[in-house]
Amino acid sequence: MTAKHPNPERLILFSDAVFAIIITLLVLELRPPHSASWQALVGLWPSALSYAVSYLFLAIVWTNHHHVLRFAPAASPRLIWGNFAHLFSVSLMPFATAWIADSRLGAVPVAFYATVFVLVNATYMILCAEAVERQDTTTIPLHVRRTMRLRSFLTLALFALAGCVALFQPIVGLVMICACLLLYLRPDTFKLNFAKRRPTPTA
């Protein structure tokens, strides 16, 4: 008699709690200006920019994380440890954001910021391998898997390139990071493609 892996629901609830804590830590890094003037507020633009990008990043990561884990039939050991690695990578975001703000978009902090994105993307690929790649083709068609795999490898390379560019042009590196994030705004590739492949009913 073999033991079955537990339901992934507890894993999902734990992950949601961790995401909520990370967002809270991100907000706590915001500091008001020391003087009561609009000029002082405008001077905090590096903090505002890094916070906005990081918040968008966390929203996109949570959306894709939620989408992928819906396909996991059980919380296997590989899925559990892959999820912990993913959450560890995401937990670096408040630190990286604060470093960018304090250095006013310094080259090394932005490069480190891109490195965090590389780690998050790489661990996300582990989740996809466990939750998506192990499904049969009737549940998730092959062309959808290829699309997800291509997007993951493409953004992984672009995040790494953004880190290298940031060492010389931090603003350009940050723009490249934002451009990569746009590719993950719609995680429901499967639902859209599946709807297109579904035969239309006849009268």
CSV table of C-alpha atoms in Angstrom, one decimal:
chain,number,residue,atom,x,y,z
A,1,MET,CA,0.0,0.0,0.0
A,2,THR,CA,1.5,3.3,-1.1
A,3,ALA,CA,0.9,6.6,0.7
A,4,LYS,CA,-0.7,9.3,-1.3
A,5,HIS,CA,0.6,12.9,-1.4
A,6,PRO,CA,-1.5,15.4,0.5
A,7,ASN,CA,-3.8,17.9,-1.2
A,8,PRO,CA,-2.0,21.1,-2.2
A,9,GLU,CA,-4.6,23.3,-0.6
A,10,ARG,CA,-2.5,23.8,2.6
A,11,LEU,CA,0.6,24.6,0.5
A,12,ILE,CA,-1.4,27.3,-1.4
A,13,LEU,CA,-2.8,28.8,1.9
A,14,PHE,CA,0.8,28.9,3.3
A,15,SER,CA,2.1,30.6,0.2
A,16,ASP,CA,-0.7,33.2,0.3
A,17,ALA,CA,0.3,34.1,3.9
A,18,VAL,CA,3.9,34.5,2.9
A,19,PHE,CA,3.0,36.8,0.0
A,20,ALA,CA,0.9,38.9,2.3
A,21,ILE,CA,3.9,39.3,4.7
A,22,ILE,CA,6.2,40.2,1.9
A,23,ILE,CA,3.9,42.9,0.6
A,24,THR,CA,3.6,44.2,4.2
A,25,LEU,CA,7.4,44.4,4.5
A,26,LEU,CA,7.6,46.1,1.2
A,27,VAL,CA,5.2,48.8,2.4
A,28,LEU,CA,7.1,49.3,5.6
A,29,GLU,CA,10.2,50.2,3.6
A,30,LEU,CA,8.5,53.4,2.5
A,31,ARG,CA,9.7,56.4,4.5
A,32,PRO,CA,8.1,59.9,4.4
A,33,PRO,CA,10.2,63.0,3.6
A,34,HIS,CA,11.8,64.9,6.5
A,35,SER,CA,10.4,68.2,5.3
A,36,ALA,CA,6.8,69.3,4.5
A,37,SER,CA,7.3,70.3,0.9
A,38,TRP,CA,6.4,69.0,-2.5
A,39,GLN,CA,10.1,69.2,-3.5
A,40,ALA,CA,11.0,66.8,-0.7
A,41,LEU,CA,8.2,64.4,-1.9
A,42,VAL,CA,9.4,64.6,-5.5
A,43,GLY,CA,12.9,63.8,-4.2
A,44,LEU,CA,11.7,60.4,-3.1
A,45,TRP,CA,11.0,59.3,-6.7
A,46,PRO,CA,13.6,56.4,-6.6
A,47,SER,CA,11.7,54.9,-3.6
A,48,ALA,CA,8.3,55.4,-5.3
A,49,LEU,CA,9.6,53.9,-8.6
A,50,SER,CA,11.2,50.8,-7.0
A,51,TYR,CA,8.1,50.3,-4.8
A,52,ALA,CA,5.7,50.5,-7.8
A,53,VAL,CA,7.8,48.0,-9.8
A,54,SER,CA,8.1,45.7,-6.9
A,55,TYR,CA,4.4,45.8,-6.1
A,56,LEU,CA,3.5,45.1,-9.7
A,57,PHE,CA,6.1,42.3,-9.7
A,58,LEU,CA,4.6,40.7,-6.5
A,59,ALA,CA,1.1,40.9,-8.0
A,60,ILE,CA,2.2,39.2,-11.2
A,61,VAL,CA,4.1,36.5,-9.3
A,62,TRP,CA,1.2,35.8,-7.1
A,63,THR,CA,-1.2,35.6,-10.0
A,64,ASN,CA,1.0,33.2,-11.9
A,65,HIS,CA,1.7,31.2,-8.8
A,66,HIS,CA,-2.0,30.8,-8.1
A,67,HIS,CA,-2.7,29.9,-11.7
A,68,VAL,CA,0.0,27.2,-11.9
A,69,LEU,CA,-0.7,25.5,-8.6
A,70,ARG,CA,-4.4,25.0,-9.7
A,71,PHE,CA,-3.1,22.2,-11.9
A,72,ALA,CA,-1.2,20.4,-9.2
A,73,PRO,CA,-3.1,17.3,-8.2
A,74,ALA,CA,-1.1,16.8,-5.0
A,75,ALA,CA,1.6,18.3,-2.9
A,76,SER,CA,4.5,16.1,-3.9
A,77,PRO,CA,7.9,16.6,-2.1
A,78,ARG,CA,9.3,18.2,-5.3
A,79,LEU,CA,6.4,20.6,-5.5
A,80,ILE,CA,6.8,21.5,-1.8
A,81,TRP,CA,10.5,22.2,-1.9
A,82,GLY,CA,10.2,24.0,-5.3
A,83,ASN,CA,7.5,26.2,-3.7
A,84,PHE,CA,9.8,27.0,-0.7
A,85,ALA,CA,12.6,27.9,-3.1
A,86,HIS,CA,10.2,30.1,-5.0
A,87,LEU,CA,9.0,31.9,-1.9
A,88,PHE,CA,12.6,32.3,-0.7
A,89,SER,CA,13.4,34.1,-4.0
A,90,VAL,CA,10.3,36.3,-3.7
A,91,SER,CA,11.2,37.2,-0.1
A,92,LEU,CA,14.3,39.0,-1.2
A,93,MET,CA,12.2,41.6,-3.0
A,94,PRO,CA,11.8,44.0,0.0
A,95,PHE,CA,15.5,44.0,0.6
A,96,ALA,CA,16.3,44.6,-3.0
A,97,THR,CA,13.7,47.3,-3.3
A,98,ALA,CA,15.1,49.1,-0.2
A,99,TRP,CA,18.6,48.9,-1.6
A,100,ILE,CA,17.6,50.5,-4.9
A,101,ALA,CA,15.8,53.3,-3.1
A,102,ASP,CA,18.6,54.0,-0.7
A,103,SER,CA,21.2,54.0,-3.5
A,104,ARG,CA,18.9,56.1,-5.8
A,105,LEU,CA,19.0,53.5,-8.5
A,106,GLY,CA,22.7,52.5,-8.1
A,107,ALA,CA,24.2,50.2,-10.7
A,108,VAL,CA,24.9,47.2,-8.4
A,109,PRO,CA,21.6,47.4,-6.5
A,110,VAL,CA,19.6,47.3,-9.8
A,111,ALA,CA,21.8,44.5,-11.1
A,112,PHE,CA,21.0,42.6,-7.8
A,113,TYR,CA,17.4,43.4,-8.3
A,114,ALA,CA,17.5,41.7,-11.7
A,115,THR,CA,19.2,38.8,-10.2
A,116,VAL,CA,16.3,38.3,-7.8
A,117,PHE,CA,14.0,38.3,-10.8
A,118,VAL,CA,16.2,35.5,-12.4
A,119,LEU,CA,15.9,33.4,-9.2
A,120,VAL,CA,12.1,33.9,-9.0
A,121,ASN,CA,11.7,33.0,-12.7
A,122,ALA,CA,14.0,29.9,-12.4
A,123,THR,CA,12.1,28.6,-9.3
A,124,TYR,CA,8.8,29.3,-11.1
A,125,MET,CA,10.0,27.0,-13.8
A,126,ILE,CA,10.3,24.3,-11.2
A,127,LEU,CA,6.7,24.7,-10.2
A,128,CYS,CA,5.7,24.5,-13.8
A,129,ALA,CA,7.6,21.3,-14.2
A,130,GLU,CA,5.8,19.7,-11.3
A,131,ALA,CA,2.3,21.1,-11.8
A,132,VAL,CA,2.0,21.4,-15.5
A,133,GLU,CA,4.5,19.1,-17.3
A,134,ARG,CA,3.2,16.1,-15.3
A,135,GLN,CA,-0.3,16.6,-16.6
A,136,ASP,CA,-1.6,14.5,-19.6
A,137,THR,CA,-2.0,16.2,-22.9
A,138,THR,CA,-5.8,16.1,-22.7
A,139,THR,CA,-5.7,18.4,-19.6
A,140,ILE,CA,-2.9,20.8,-20.9
A,141,PRO,CA,-2.2,20.6,-24.7
A,142,LEU,CA,1.4,20.3,-25.9
A,143,HIS,CA,1.3,23.7,-27.7
A,144,VAL,CA,0.4,25.4,-24.4
A,145,ARG,CA,3.3,23.7,-22.6
A,146,ARG,CA,5.6,24.9,-25.4
A,147,THR,CA,4.3,28.4,-25.1
A,148,MET,CA,4.8,28.5,-21.3
A,149,ARG,CA,8.3,26.9,-21.6
A,150,LEU,CA,9.4,29.4,-24.3
A,151,ARG,CA,8.1,32.3,-22.3
A,152,SER,CA,10.0,31.1,-19.2
A,153,PHE,CA,13.3,30.6,-21.0
A,154,LEU,CA,13.0,33.9,-22.9
A,155,THR,CA,12.3,36.0,-19.7
A,156,LEU,CA,15.0,34.2,-17.8
A,157,ALA,CA,17.5,35.2,-20.4
A,158,LEU,CA,16.1,38.8,-20.6
A,159,PHE,CA,16.3,39.2,-16.8
A,160,ALA,CA,19.9,38.0,-16.8
A,161,LEU,CA,20.7,40.5,-19.7
A,162,ALA,CA,19.0,43.3,-17.7
A,163,GLY,CA,21.3,42.6,-14.8
A,164,CYS,CA,24.3,42.9,-17.0
A,165,VAL,CA,23.0,46.1,-18.6
A,166,ALA,CA,22.2,47.6,-15.2
A,167,LEU,CA,25.9,47.6,-14.3
A,168,PHE,CA,26.4,50.2,-17.0
A,169,GLN,CA,22.9,51.8,-17.4
A,170,PRO,CA,20.7,51.2,-14.3
A,171,ILE,CA,17.7,53.0,-15.8
A,172,VAL,CA,17.8,50.9,-19.0
A,173,GLY,CA,18.2,47.7,-16.9
A,174,LEU,CA,15.1,48.6,-14.9
A,175,VAL,CA,13.1,49.4,-18.0
A,176,MET,CA,14.1,45.9,-19.4
A,177,ILE,CA,12.9,44.3,-16.2
A,178,CYS,CA,9.5,46.1,-16.5
A,179,ALA,CA,9.2,45.0,-20.1
A,180,CYS,CA,9.8,41.3,-19.1
A,181,LEU,CA,7.1,41.6,-16.5
A,182,LEU,CA,4.5,42.5,-19.1
A,183,LEU,CA,4.9,39.0,-20.6
A,184,TYR,CA,3.5,37.5,-17.4
A,185,LEU,CA,0.4,39.8,-17.1
A,186,ARG,CA,-1.8,37.0,-18.6
A,187,PRO,CA,-1.1,33.7,-17.0
A,188,ASP,CA,-4.2,32.0,-18.4
A,189,THR,CA,-2.7,31.0,-21.7
A,190,PHE,CA,-4.1,27.6,-21.2
A,191,LYS,CA,-7.7,28.8,-20.9
A,192,LEU,CA,-7.5,31.1,-23.9
A,193,ASN,CA,-5.9,28.5,-26.2
A,194,PHE,CA,-8.2,25.8,-25.0
A,195,ALA,CA,-11.2,27.9,-25.8
A,196,LYS,CA,-10.0,28.4,-29.3
A,197,ARG,CA,-9.5,24.7,-29.8
A,198,ARG,CA,-12.9,23.8,-28.5
A,199,PRO,CA,-15.3,22.9,-31.3
A,200,THR,CA,-18.3,25.1,-31.8
A,201,PRO,CA,-21.7,23.6,-31.2
A,202,THR,CA,-23.9,22.9,-34.2
A,203,ALA,CA,-27.7,23.6,-34.3
